Amino acid sequence: MISDVVVIGAGIVGSAIARALAATRLSVTLVEGRGDVGDGTSKANTALLHTGFDATPGTLESRLVARGYHLLGDYAEQTGIPVERTGAMLVAWTEEESDVLPRLVAKAEGNGYLDCGIVQSDEVYRRVPDLGPGALAGLTVPGESIICTWTTNLALATDAVARGARLLRGARVTEVVAGPEYTTLRTTGGDVRGRWIINAAGLGADLLDAEFGYHRFTVVPRRGELLVFDKLTRPLVPLIVLAVPSSRGKGVLVSPTIYGNVMVGPTSENLQDRTATGTSEQGFEFLVSKGRALMPTLFDDEITASYAGLRASTDHDDYLIDLDAEQRYVLVGGIRSTGLTSGMAIAEYVAGLLADAGVDVTERDDLPPPPRMPNIGEAGLRPYQDAERVAADPEYGRIVCFCERVSAGEIRDAFQSPIPPADLDGLRRRTRVMNGRCQGFYCGAHTQTLLQSGAAR
């Protein structure tokens, strides 16, 4: 089989591209090196639906984040991806940071975002009473929101498959063999052939780019560690609390999560190891010290989990999206953490590049409706709370994970979905099972049994 397009990488960006191109008459294959979609950079981030107010005006990133904010917001409503429109507040703790706020307003306006406003100390504490002492002023960003990154990735990939894309998991690309009519990708899951190749490989994008003869960037894995607090702390953090950006980065945030928790982080540490997603003692101590200064009362409560993700940092200040017509190859690199918000806009942009190269990307008129995703957000109605649903199917009332109130019916549905989980982490991302304060201590063995029986089916 020779696909018209092969997309490498089934994170949010790659899945969005596959979804967009599968809406055309093109045959599309989505190739993922790991065992599941969204199992790399896309699974571990700060999960913000970002207005792009602080992007560098005039960059491709700023344009695509602004466009993606609206595309993903609309798509979330269609598919049931959990979103909470909490808004955000940048807090200035020093006179120097206060002086930066007007420039941030101007930057936001340069990006087309006109809703930022500067507020004084009393208004900062009215909105976030549990902030630590010493805040001088704040910048409000009412459009910032929290979103479920797991459901976003799964929805895009599920939609791509429903539109006719072929998904190959566990197929890591090891070699690229160019030919006159198509390119052959040697993968750990067998050969894959495509007339056009799209590189959305995230942390491995530069290595794959080199297979096509380029040496234009190097991915530096940047580890971001985060702390997760118990749901009892959620009333302390009614909105996203951001630091004023500096030359050292965007700083540490305190944010509610879509699952009802509170999150503090991330750190920012450049590494060499592209697999180093473990947490560290130094990262934990850094977040505790920074977070305690931001919100002391939060740290009187329990930290229930910590995790780390790797961002595909590069030495470029913008996205690297480029089409090579001679090799029929498209690079989508250096996307960083904003790819969650911009992913659908990146897909739209890539489709435009292909159209300019003579590829017919006209959308079909027989597309299936978008998938309706299971709700794993705390603000929406969960299956165990839906009396009619439980009455119709008692499995939705039989709780497997008591911390997160995950039912046997939800786990069954995950295995019967178009892209079933391959392991416990995949099941966790689809249902929240084992994601609570006990971290699977009580339900882990039962969940493992369900995984084995579900995989056997």
GROMACS .gro file of C-alpha atoms in nm:
model
  457
    1MET     CA    1   0.000   0.000   0.000
    2ILE     CA    2   0.127   0.345  -0.093
    3SER     CA    3  -0.042   0.631   0.090
    4ASP     CA    4  -0.070   0.974  -0.063
    5VAL     CA    5   0.044   1.121   0.269
    6VAL     CA    6   0.224   0.970   0.567
    7VAL     CA    7   0.223   1.178   0.886
    8ILE     CA    8   0.495   1.083   1.136
    9GLY     CA    9   0.400   1.147   1.497
   10ALA     CA   10   0.056   1.102   1.653
   11GLY     CA   11   0.079   1.378   1.909
   12ILE     CA   12  -0.165   1.666   1.894
   13VAL     CA   13   0.001   1.831   1.593
   14GLY     CA   14   0.043   1.512   1.390
   15SER     CA   15  -0.309   1.393   1.472
   16ALA     CA   16  -0.452   1.731   1.373
   17ILE     CA   17  -0.267   1.719   1.040
   18ALA     CA   18  -0.385   1.364   0.972
   19ARG     CA   19  -0.742   1.465   1.056
   20ALA     CA   20  -0.731   1.764   0.821
   21LEU     CA   21  -0.585   1.571   0.527
   22ALA     CA   22  -0.813   1.271   0.581
   23ALA     CA   23  -1.101   1.509   0.507
   24THR     CA   24  -0.982   1.518   0.145
   25ARG     CA   25  -0.958   1.251  -0.124
   26LEU     CA   26  -0.601   1.179  -0.018
   27SER     CA   27  -0.516   0.847   0.146
   28VAL     CA   28  -0.348   0.916   0.481
   29THR     CA   29  -0.140   0.704   0.717
   30LEU     CA   30  -0.059   0.828   1.069
   31VAL     CA   31   0.254   0.663   1.209
   32GLU     CA   32   0.339   0.666   1.581
   33GLY     CA   33   0.656   0.520   1.727
   34ARG     CA   34   0.508   0.462   2.070
   35GLY     CA   35   0.230   0.225   2.166
   36ASP     CA   36  -0.039   0.493   2.182
   37VAL     CA   37  -0.136   0.831   2.041
   38GLY     CA   38  -0.037   1.127   2.254
   39ASP     CA   39   0.215   0.927   2.456
   40GLY     CA   40   0.504   1.172   2.408
   41THR     CA   41   0.527   1.547   2.457
   42SER     CA   42   0.151   1.593   2.416
   43LYS     CA   43   0.056   1.399   2.729
   44ALA     CA   44   0.243   1.606   2.988
   45ASN     CA   45   0.206   1.983   2.974
   46THR     CA   46   0.030   2.268   3.151
   47ALA     CA   47  -0.289   2.202   2.950
   48LEU     CA   48  -0.381   2.564   2.876
   49LEU     CA   49  -0.599   2.679   2.588
   50HIS     CA   50  -0.384   2.982   2.522
   51THR     CA   51  -0.495   3.314   2.374
   52GLY     CA   52  -0.141   3.383   2.252
   53PHE     CA   53  -0.141   3.723   2.423
   54ASP     CA   54   0.230   3.698   2.508
   55ALA     CA   55   0.361   3.550   2.182
   56THR     CA   56   0.609   3.749   1.975
   57PRO     CA   57   0.400   3.959   1.734
   58GLY     CA   58   0.457   3.888   1.366
   59THR     CA   59   0.581   3.532   1.415
   60LEU     CA   60   0.420   3.227   1.260
   61GLU     CA   61   0.368   3.095   1.611
   62SER     CA   62   0.168   3.401   1.719
   63ARG     CA   63  -0.050   3.377   1.411
   64LEU     CA   64  -0.121   3.006   1.447
   65VAL     CA   65  -0.179   3.017   1.822
   66ALA     CA   66  -0.436   3.296   1.776
   67ARG     CA   67  -0.608   3.101   1.500
   68GLY     CA   68  -0.583   2.769   1.686
   69TYR     CA   69  -0.739   2.917   1.999
   70HIS     CA   70  -1.067   2.966   1.813
   71LEU     CA   71  -1.047   2.645   1.608
   72LEU     CA   72  -0.984   2.426   1.912
   73GLY     CA   73  -1.240   2.612   2.122
   74ASP     CA   74  -1.508   2.543   1.862
   75TYR     CA   75  -1.393   2.183   1.815
   76ALA     CA   76  -1.406   2.123   2.191
   77GLU     CA   77  -1.772   2.225   2.193
   78GLN     CA   78  -1.849   1.988   1.905
   79THR     CA   79  -1.667   1.688   2.052
   80GLY     CA   80  -1.705   1.734   2.427
   81ILE     CA   81  -1.339   1.801   2.502
   82PRO     CA   82  -1.348   1.943   2.858
   83VAL     CA   83  -1.271   2.317   2.872
   84GLU     CA   84  -1.313   2.563   3.158
   85ARG     CA   85  -1.297   2.935   3.079
   86THR     CA   86  -1.128   3.036   3.403
   87GLY     CA   87  -0.926   3.336   3.283
   88ALA     CA   88  -0.577   3.416   3.405
   89MET     CA   89  -0.391   3.674   3.610
   90LEU     CA   90  -0.025   3.766   3.568
   91VAL     CA   91   0.098   3.884   3.908
   92ALA     CA   92   0.372   4.145   3.950
   93TRP     CA   93   0.566   4.111   4.275
   94THR     CA   94   0.827   4.382   4.214
   95GLU     CA   95   0.834   4.733   4.072
   96GLU     CA   96   1.035   4.599   3.779
   97GLU     CA   97   0.763   4.345   3.702
   98SER     CA   98   0.493   4.612   3.741
   99ASP     CA   99   0.672   4.824   3.482
  100VAL     CA  100   0.654   4.531   3.237
  101LEU     CA  101   0.273   4.507   3.247
  102PRO     CA  102   0.200   4.795   3.004
  103ARG     CA  103   0.441   4.641   2.756
  104LEU     CA  104   0.257   4.309   2.787
  105VAL     CA  105  -0.071   4.487   2.710
  106ALA     CA  106   0.088   4.636   2.399
  107LYS     CA  107   0.225   4.296   2.300
  108ALA     CA  108  -0.118   4.137   2.343
  109GLU     CA  109  -0.272   4.406   2.124
  110GLY     CA  110   0.001   4.343   1.867
  111ASN     CA  111  -0.118   3.982   1.863
  112GLY     CA  112  -0.478   4.092   1.812
  113TYR     CA  113  -0.585   4.017   2.171
  114LEU     CA  114  -0.754   4.327   2.312
  115ASP     CA  115  -0.902   4.206   2.642
  116CYS     CA  116  -0.603   4.237   2.878
  117GLY     CA  117  -0.628   4.490   3.159
  118ILE     CA  118  -0.399   4.611   3.438
  119VAL     CA  119  -0.539   4.595   3.791
  120GLN     CA  120  -0.401   4.714   4.123
  121SER     CA  121  -0.313   4.511   4.430
  122ASP     CA  122  -0.657   4.521   4.593
  123GLU     CA  123  -0.822   4.378   4.280
  124VAL     CA  124  -0.556   4.107   4.253
  125TYR     CA  125  -0.638   3.987   4.606
  126ARG     CA  126  -1.011   4.019   4.549
  127ARG     CA  127  -0.983   3.775   4.262
  128VAL     CA  128  -0.725   3.544   4.424
  129PRO     CA  129  -0.752   3.593   4.802
  130ASP     CA  130  -0.504   3.318   4.890
  131LEU     CA  131  -0.207   3.466   4.709
  132GLY     CA  132   0.099   3.526   4.924
  133PRO     CA  133   0.168   3.877   5.053
  134GLY     CA  134   0.344   4.140   4.844
  135ALA     CA  135   0.163   4.142   4.509
  136LEU     CA  136   0.178   4.493   4.363
  137ALA     CA  137  -0.037   4.468   4.051
  138GLY     CA  138  -0.174   4.224   3.798
  139LEU     CA  139  -0.262   4.177   3.433
  140THR     CA  140  -0.594   4.010   3.360
  141VAL     CA  141  -0.625   3.776   3.060
  142PRO     CA  142  -0.992   3.672   3.064
  143GLY     CA  143  -0.967   3.441   2.761
  144GLU     CA  144  -0.709   3.199   2.903
  145SER     CA  145  -0.865   2.858   2.972
  146ILE     CA  146  -0.783   2.511   3.095
  147ILE     CA  147  -0.842   2.210   2.870
  148CYS     CA  148  -0.794   1.834   2.868
  149THR     CA  149  -0.488   1.771   2.653
  150TRP     CA  150  -0.546   1.392   2.664
  151THR     CA  151  -0.898   1.413   2.522
  152THR     CA  152  -0.787   1.670   2.265
  153ASN     CA  153  -0.524   1.437   2.122
  154LEU     CA  154  -0.754   1.136   2.128
  155ALA     CA  155  -1.040   1.328   1.963
  156LEU     CA  156  -0.821   1.446   1.676
  157ALA     CA  157  -0.677   1.098   1.617
  158THR     CA  158  -1.020   0.933   1.644
  159ASP     CA  159  -1.162   1.185   1.397
  160ALA     CA  160  -0.873   1.114   1.158
  161VAL     CA  161  -0.944   0.740   1.171
  162ALA     CA  162  -1.318   0.795   1.124
  163ARG     CA  163  -1.238   1.000   0.813
  164GLY     CA  164  -1.037   0.711   0.669
  165ALA     CA  165  -0.682   0.759   0.794
  166ARG     CA  166  -0.485   0.447   0.879
  167LEU     CA  167  -0.322   0.456   1.225
  168LEU     CA  168  -0.006   0.255   1.289
  169ARG     CA  169   0.116   0.243   1.648
  170GLY     CA  170   0.446   0.098   1.763
  171ALA     CA  171   0.608   0.191   1.431
  172ARG     CA  172   0.916   0.400   1.507
  173VAL     CA  173   1.089   0.525   1.193
  174THR     CA  174   1.447   0.397   1.168
  175GLU     CA  175   1.540   0.484   0.809
  176VAL     CA  176   1.412   0.688   0.516
  177VAL     CA  177   1.460   0.551   0.164
  178ALA     CA  178   1.376   0.798  -0.113
  179GLY     CA  179   1.239   0.681  -0.445
  180PRO     CA  180   1.124   0.847  -0.767
  181GLU     CA  181   0.753   0.797  -0.700
  182TYR     CA  182   0.731   0.746  -0.325
  183THR     CA  183   0.937   0.738  -0.008
  184THR     CA  184   0.976   0.422   0.199
  185LEU     CA  185   0.995   0.453   0.576
  186ARG     CA  186   1.162   0.164   0.750
  187THR     CA  187   0.988   0.131   1.087
  188THR     CA  188   0.984  -0.109   1.380
  189GLY     CA  189   0.637  -0.209   1.260
  190GLY     CA  190   0.734  -0.274   0.898
  191ASP     CA  191   0.779  -0.061   0.587
  192VAL     CA  192   0.546   0.232   0.523
  193ARG     CA  193   0.530   0.400   0.183
  194GLY     CA  194   0.404   0.747   0.103
  195ARG     CA  195   0.409   0.996  -0.182
  196TRP     CA  196   0.432   1.283   0.067
  197ILE     CA  197   0.595   1.261   0.410
  198ILE     CA  198   0.506   1.502   0.691
  199ASN     CA  199   0.747   1.515   0.983
  200ALA     CA  200   0.558   1.596   1.304
  201ALA     CA  201   0.788   1.383   1.517
  202GLY     CA  202   0.830   1.627   1.805
  203LEU     CA  203   1.139   1.539   2.006
  204GLY     CA  204   1.270   1.336   1.712
  205ALA     CA  205   1.189   1.587   1.438
  206ASP     CA  206   1.550   1.699   1.388
  207LEU     CA  207   1.677   1.341   1.357
  208LEU     CA  208   1.412   1.264   1.098
  209ASP     CA  209   1.487   1.592   0.920
  210ALA     CA  210   1.846   1.476   0.886
  211GLU     CA  211   1.723   1.165   0.702
  212PHE     CA  212   1.605   1.404   0.431
  213GLY     CA  213   1.947   1.570   0.413
  214TYR     CA  214   1.884   1.872   0.637
  215HIS     CA  215   2.084   2.001   0.933
  216ARG     CA  216   1.890   2.318   1.013
  217PHE     CA  217   1.801   2.274   1.380
  218THR     CA  218   1.864   2.066   1.689
  219VAL     CA  219   1.599   1.965   1.936
  220VAL     CA  220   1.700   2.022   2.297
  221PRO     CA  221   1.468   1.832   2.530
  222ARG     CA  222   1.350   2.077   2.795
  223ARG     CA  223   1.212   1.907   3.103
  224GLY     CA  224   0.923   2.066   3.287
  225GLU     CA  225   0.831   1.917   3.623
  226LEU     CA  226   0.495   1.987   3.790
  227LEU     CA  227   0.329   1.921   4.123
  228VAL     CA  228  -0.036   1.817   4.155
  229PHE     CA  229  -0.244   1.894   4.465
  230ASP     CA  230  -0.554   1.726   4.601
  231LYS     CA  231  -0.898   1.836   4.480
  232LEU     CA  232  -0.971   1.995   4.818
  233THR     CA  233  -0.736   2.279   4.717
  234ARG     CA  234  -0.930   2.378   4.406
  235PRO     CA  235  -1.125   2.663   4.577
  236LEU     CA  236  -0.791   2.830   4.655
  237VAL     CA  237  -0.717   2.873   4.283
  238PRO     CA  238  -1.020   3.010   4.096
  239LEU     CA  239  -0.814   3.106   3.790
  240ILE     CA  240  -0.472   3.058   3.630
  241VAL     CA  241  -0.202   3.252   3.816
  242LEU     CA  242   0.095   3.333   3.592
  243ALA     CA  243   0.432   3.490   3.654
  244VAL     CA  244   0.547   3.796   3.460
  245PRO     CA  245   0.778   3.660   3.186
  246SER     CA  246   1.149   3.737   3.205
  247SER     CA  247   1.460   3.652   3.007
  248ARG     CA  248   1.467   3.323   3.203
  249GLY     CA  249   1.127   3.216   3.071
  250LYS     CA  250   0.762   3.233   3.171
  251GLY     CA  251   0.820   3.126   3.529
  252VAL     CA  252   0.609   2.909   3.757
  253LEU     CA  253   0.230   2.910   3.736
  254VAL     CA  254  -0.041   2.797   3.977
  255SER     CA  255  -0.341   2.665   3.788
  256PRO     CA  256  -0.659   2.466   3.835
  257THR     CA  257  -0.685   2.155   3.621
  258ILE     CA  258  -0.977   2.021   3.426
  259TYR     CA  259  -0.983   1.721   3.664
  260GLY     CA  260  -1.049   1.932   3.975
  261ASN     CA  261  -0.691   1.946   4.105
  262VAL     CA  262  -0.442   2.230   4.134
  263MET     CA  263  -0.109   2.226   3.952
  264VAL     CA  264   0.216   2.413   4.021
  265GLY     CA  265   0.500   2.434   3.768
  266PRO     CA  266   0.672   2.383   3.541
  267THR     CA  267   1.044   2.386   3.588
  268SER     CA  268   1.262   2.450   3.281
  269GLU     CA  269   1.571   2.234   3.246
  270ASN     CA  270   1.759   2.163   2.923
  271LEU     CA  271   1.876   1.803   2.896
  272GLN     CA  272   2.047   1.572   2.648
  273ASP     CA  273   1.839   1.261   2.715
  274ARG     CA  274   1.519   1.265   2.505
  275THR     CA  275   1.357   1.006   2.730
  276ALA     CA  276   1.423   1.169   3.070
  277THR     CA  277   1.066   1.217   3.190
  278GLY     CA  278   1.144   1.126   3.550
  279THR     CA  279   1.106   1.384   3.826
  280SER     CA  280   1.399   1.505   4.036
  281GLU     CA  281   1.465   1.609   4.393
  282GLN     CA  282   1.598   1.944   4.270
  283GLY     CA  283   1.284   2.008   4.066
  284PHE     CA  284   1.060   1.921   4.359
  285GLU     CA  285   1.248   2.155   4.594
  286PHE     CA  286   1.244   2.437   4.337
  287LEU     CA  287   0.868   2.413   4.285
  288VAL     CA  288   0.796   2.396   4.657
  289SER     CA  289   1.005   2.706   4.726
  290LYS     CA  290   0.862   2.907   4.434
  291GLY     CA  291   0.508   2.785   4.489
  292ARG     CA  292   0.508   2.851   4.861
  293ALA     CA  293   0.603   3.213   4.795
  294LEU     CA  294   0.317   3.245   4.544
  295MET     CA  295   0.047   3.079   4.757
  296PRO     CA  296   0.157   2.966   5.106
  297THR     CA  297  -0.179   2.820   5.214
  298LEU     CA  298  -0.178   2.585   4.913
  299PHE     CA  299   0.130   2.411   5.050
  300ASP     CA  300  -0.045   2.338   5.378
  301ASP     CA  301  -0.236   2.075   5.179
  302GLU     CA  302  -0.122   1.750   5.024
  303ILE     CA  303   0.078   1.708   4.704
  304THR     CA  304  -0.075   1.396   4.554
  305ALA     CA  305   0.147   1.355   4.248
  306SER     CA  306   0.438   1.496   4.051
  307TYR     CA  307   0.520   1.443   3.687
  308ALA     CA  308   0.748   1.571   3.415
  309GLY     CA  309   0.719   1.631   3.043
  310LEU     CA  310   0.971   1.712   2.772
  311ARG     CA  311   0.924   2.004   2.535
  312ALA     CA  312   1.092   2.007   2.194
  313SER     CA  313   1.295   2.324   2.241
  314THR     CA  314   1.516   2.453   1.959
  315ASP     CA  315   1.755   2.742   1.902
  316HIS     CA  316   1.495   2.911   1.677
  317ASP     CA  317   1.248   3.167   1.808
  318ASP     CA  318   0.962   3.048   1.590
  319TYR     CA  319   0.798   2.739   1.449
  320LEU     CA  320   0.987   2.560   1.170
  321ILE     CA  321   0.732   2.464   0.907
  322ASP     CA  322   0.869   2.416   0.557
  323LEU     CA  323   0.779   2.226   0.240
  324ASP     CA  324   1.037   2.063   0.012
  325ALA     CA  325   0.855   2.006  -0.318
  326GLU     CA  326   1.138   1.806  -0.477
  327GLN     CA  327   1.143   1.545  -0.199
  328ARG     CA  328   0.768   1.580  -0.133
  329TYR     CA  329   0.849   1.639   0.231
  330VAL     CA  330   0.708   1.877   0.494
  331LEU     CA  331   0.884   1.964   0.820
  332VAL     CA  332   0.670   2.065   1.118
  333GLY     CA  333   0.928   2.124   1.391
  334GLY     CA  334   1.006   2.335   1.696
  335ILE     CA  335   0.641   2.356   1.800
  336ARG     CA  336   0.699   2.363   2.177
  337SER     CA  337   0.416   2.369   2.432
  338THR     CA  338   0.192   2.604   2.233
  339GLY     CA  339   0.121   2.317   1.993
  340LEU     CA  340  -0.175   2.212   2.208
  341THR     CA  341  -0.355   2.535   2.118
  342SER     CA  342  -0.217   2.582   1.767
  343GLY     CA  343  -0.236   2.221   1.645
  344MET     CA  344  -0.550   2.259   1.434
  345ALA     CA  345  -0.422   2.584   1.286
  346ILE     CA  346  -0.091   2.418   1.204
  347ALA     CA  347  -0.287   2.147   1.021
  348GLU     CA  348  -0.472   2.414   0.825
  349TYR     CA  349  -0.143   2.585   0.742
  350VAL     CA  350   0.020   2.260   0.624
  351ALA     CA  351  -0.281   2.185   0.403
  352GLY     CA  352  -0.234   2.530   0.250
  353LEU     CA  353   0.133   2.459   0.178
  354LEU     CA  354   0.038   2.133   0.006
  355ALA     CA  355  -0.226   2.313  -0.199
  356ASP     CA  356   0.037   2.567  -0.311
  357ALA     CA  357   0.253   2.270  -0.418
  358GLY     CA  358  -0.025   2.138  -0.640
  359VAL     CA  359  -0.180   1.879  -0.408
  360ASP     CA  360  -0.559   1.865  -0.419
  361VAL     CA  361  -0.677   1.922  -0.062
  362THR     CA  362  -1.040   1.996  -0.143
  363GLU     CA  363  -1.257   1.874   0.142
  364ARG     CA  364  -1.498   1.588   0.071
  365ASP     CA  365  -1.871   1.638   0.120
  366ASP     CA  366  -1.928   1.295   0.283
  367LEU     CA  367  -1.740   1.348   0.609
  368PRO     CA  368  -1.867   1.172   0.922
  369PRO     CA  369  -1.969   1.392   1.218
  370PRO     CA  370  -1.698   1.467   1.474
  371PRO     CA  371  -1.667   1.207   1.749
  372ARG     CA  372  -1.837   1.275   2.081
  373MET     CA  373  -1.573   1.211   2.345
  374PRO     CA  374  -1.633   1.074   2.696
  375ASN     CA  375  -1.625   1.351   2.956
  376ILE     CA  376  -1.343   1.313   3.208
  377GLY     CA  377  -1.360   1.673   3.327
  378GLU     CA  378  -1.473   1.750   3.680
  379ALA     CA  379  -1.704   2.036   3.580
  380GLY     CA  380  -1.920   1.825   3.347
  381LEU     CA  381  -2.158   1.540   3.418
  382ARG     CA  382  -1.968   1.218   3.481
  383PRO     CA  383  -2.133   0.880   3.408
  384TYR     CA  384  -2.170   0.779   3.775
  385GLN     CA  385  -2.369   1.102   3.834
  386ASP     CA  386  -2.611   1.038   3.546
  387ALA     CA  387  -2.904   0.847   3.699
  388GLU     CA  388  -3.066   0.772   3.362
  389ARG     CA  389  -2.742   0.637   3.222
  390VAL     CA  390  -2.681   0.419   3.527
  391ALA     CA  391  -3.038   0.288   3.514
  392ALA     CA  392  -2.995   0.193   3.149
  393ASP     CA  393  -2.654   0.033   3.209
  394PRO     CA  394  -2.557  -0.044   3.573
  395GLU     CA  395  -2.192  -0.075   3.473
  396TYR     CA  396  -2.176   0.307   3.481
  397GLY     CA  397  -2.267   0.289   3.849
  398ARG     CA  398  -2.012   0.023   3.939
  399ILE     CA  399  -1.708   0.219   4.056
  400VAL     CA  400  -1.361   0.082   3.989
  401CYS     CA  401  -1.151   0.385   4.091
  402PHE     CA  402  -1.303   0.554   4.397
  403CYS     CA  403  -1.063   0.851   4.403
  404GLU     CA  404  -1.168   0.959   4.054
  405ARG     CA  405  -1.511   0.791   4.044
  406VAL     CA  406  -1.429   0.593   3.729
  407SER     CA  407  -1.685   0.326   3.646
  408ALA     CA  408  -1.652  -0.017   3.492
  409GLY     CA  409  -1.868   0.106   3.204
  410GLU     CA  410  -1.617   0.379   3.115
  411ILE     CA  411  -1.330   0.131   3.114
  412ARG     CA  412  -1.530  -0.108   2.896
  413ASP     CA  413  -1.608   0.178   2.657
  414ALA     CA  414  -1.239   0.270   2.634
  415PHE     CA  415  -1.154  -0.079   2.511
  416GLN     CA  416  -1.439  -0.072   2.261
  417SER     CA  417  -1.340   0.269   2.122
  418PRO     CA  418  -1.182   0.316   1.776
  419ILE     CA  419  -0.839   0.365   1.937
  420PRO     CA  420  -0.831   0.143   2.246
  421PRO     CA  421  -0.560   0.182   2.511
  422ALA     CA  422  -0.247  -0.032   2.486
  423ASP     CA  423  -0.138  -0.002   2.851
  424LEU     CA  424  -0.232   0.136   3.192
  425ASP     CA  425  -0.113   0.487   3.105
  426GLY     CA  426  -0.334   0.487   2.797
  427LEU     CA  427  -0.631   0.372   3.004
  428ARG     CA  428  -0.556   0.644   3.260
  429ARG     CA  429  -0.557   0.913   2.990
  430ARG     CA  430  -0.893   0.794   2.859
  431THR     CA  431  -1.076   0.753   3.192
  432ARG     CA  432  -0.872   0.909   3.480
  433VAL     CA  433  -0.849   0.566   3.646
  434MET     CA  434  -0.557   0.548   3.896
  435ASN     CA  435  -0.517   0.925   3.863
  436GLY     CA  436  -0.638   1.020   4.210
  437ARG     CA  437  -0.477   1.074   4.547
  438CYS     CA  438  -0.397   0.706   4.602
  439GLN     CA  439  -0.231   0.685   4.256
  440GLY     CA  440  -0.368   0.336   4.197
  441PHE     CA  441  -0.282   0.188   4.538
  442TYR     CA  442  -0.635   0.057   4.585
  443CYS     CA  443  -0.759   0.004   4.230
  444GLY     CA  444  -0.432  -0.076   4.051
  445ALA     CA  445  -0.453  -0.456   4.066
  446HIS     CA  446  -0.818  -0.461   3.958
  447THR     CA  447  -0.744  -0.214   3.679
  448GLN     CA  448  -0.453  -0.427   3.558
  449THR     CA  449  -0.687  -0.726   3.540
  450LEU     CA  450  -0.940  -0.522   3.342
  451LEU     CA  451  -0.661  -0.410   3.110
  452GLN     CA  452  -0.553  -0.768   3.044
  453SER     CA  453  -0.907  -0.889   2.980
  454GLY     CA  454  -0.988  -0.586   2.766
  455ALA     CA  455  -0.671  -0.628   2.561
  456ALA     CA  456  -0.753  -0.995   2.513
  457ARG     CA  457  -1.082  -0.896   2.349
   0.00000   0.00000   0.00000
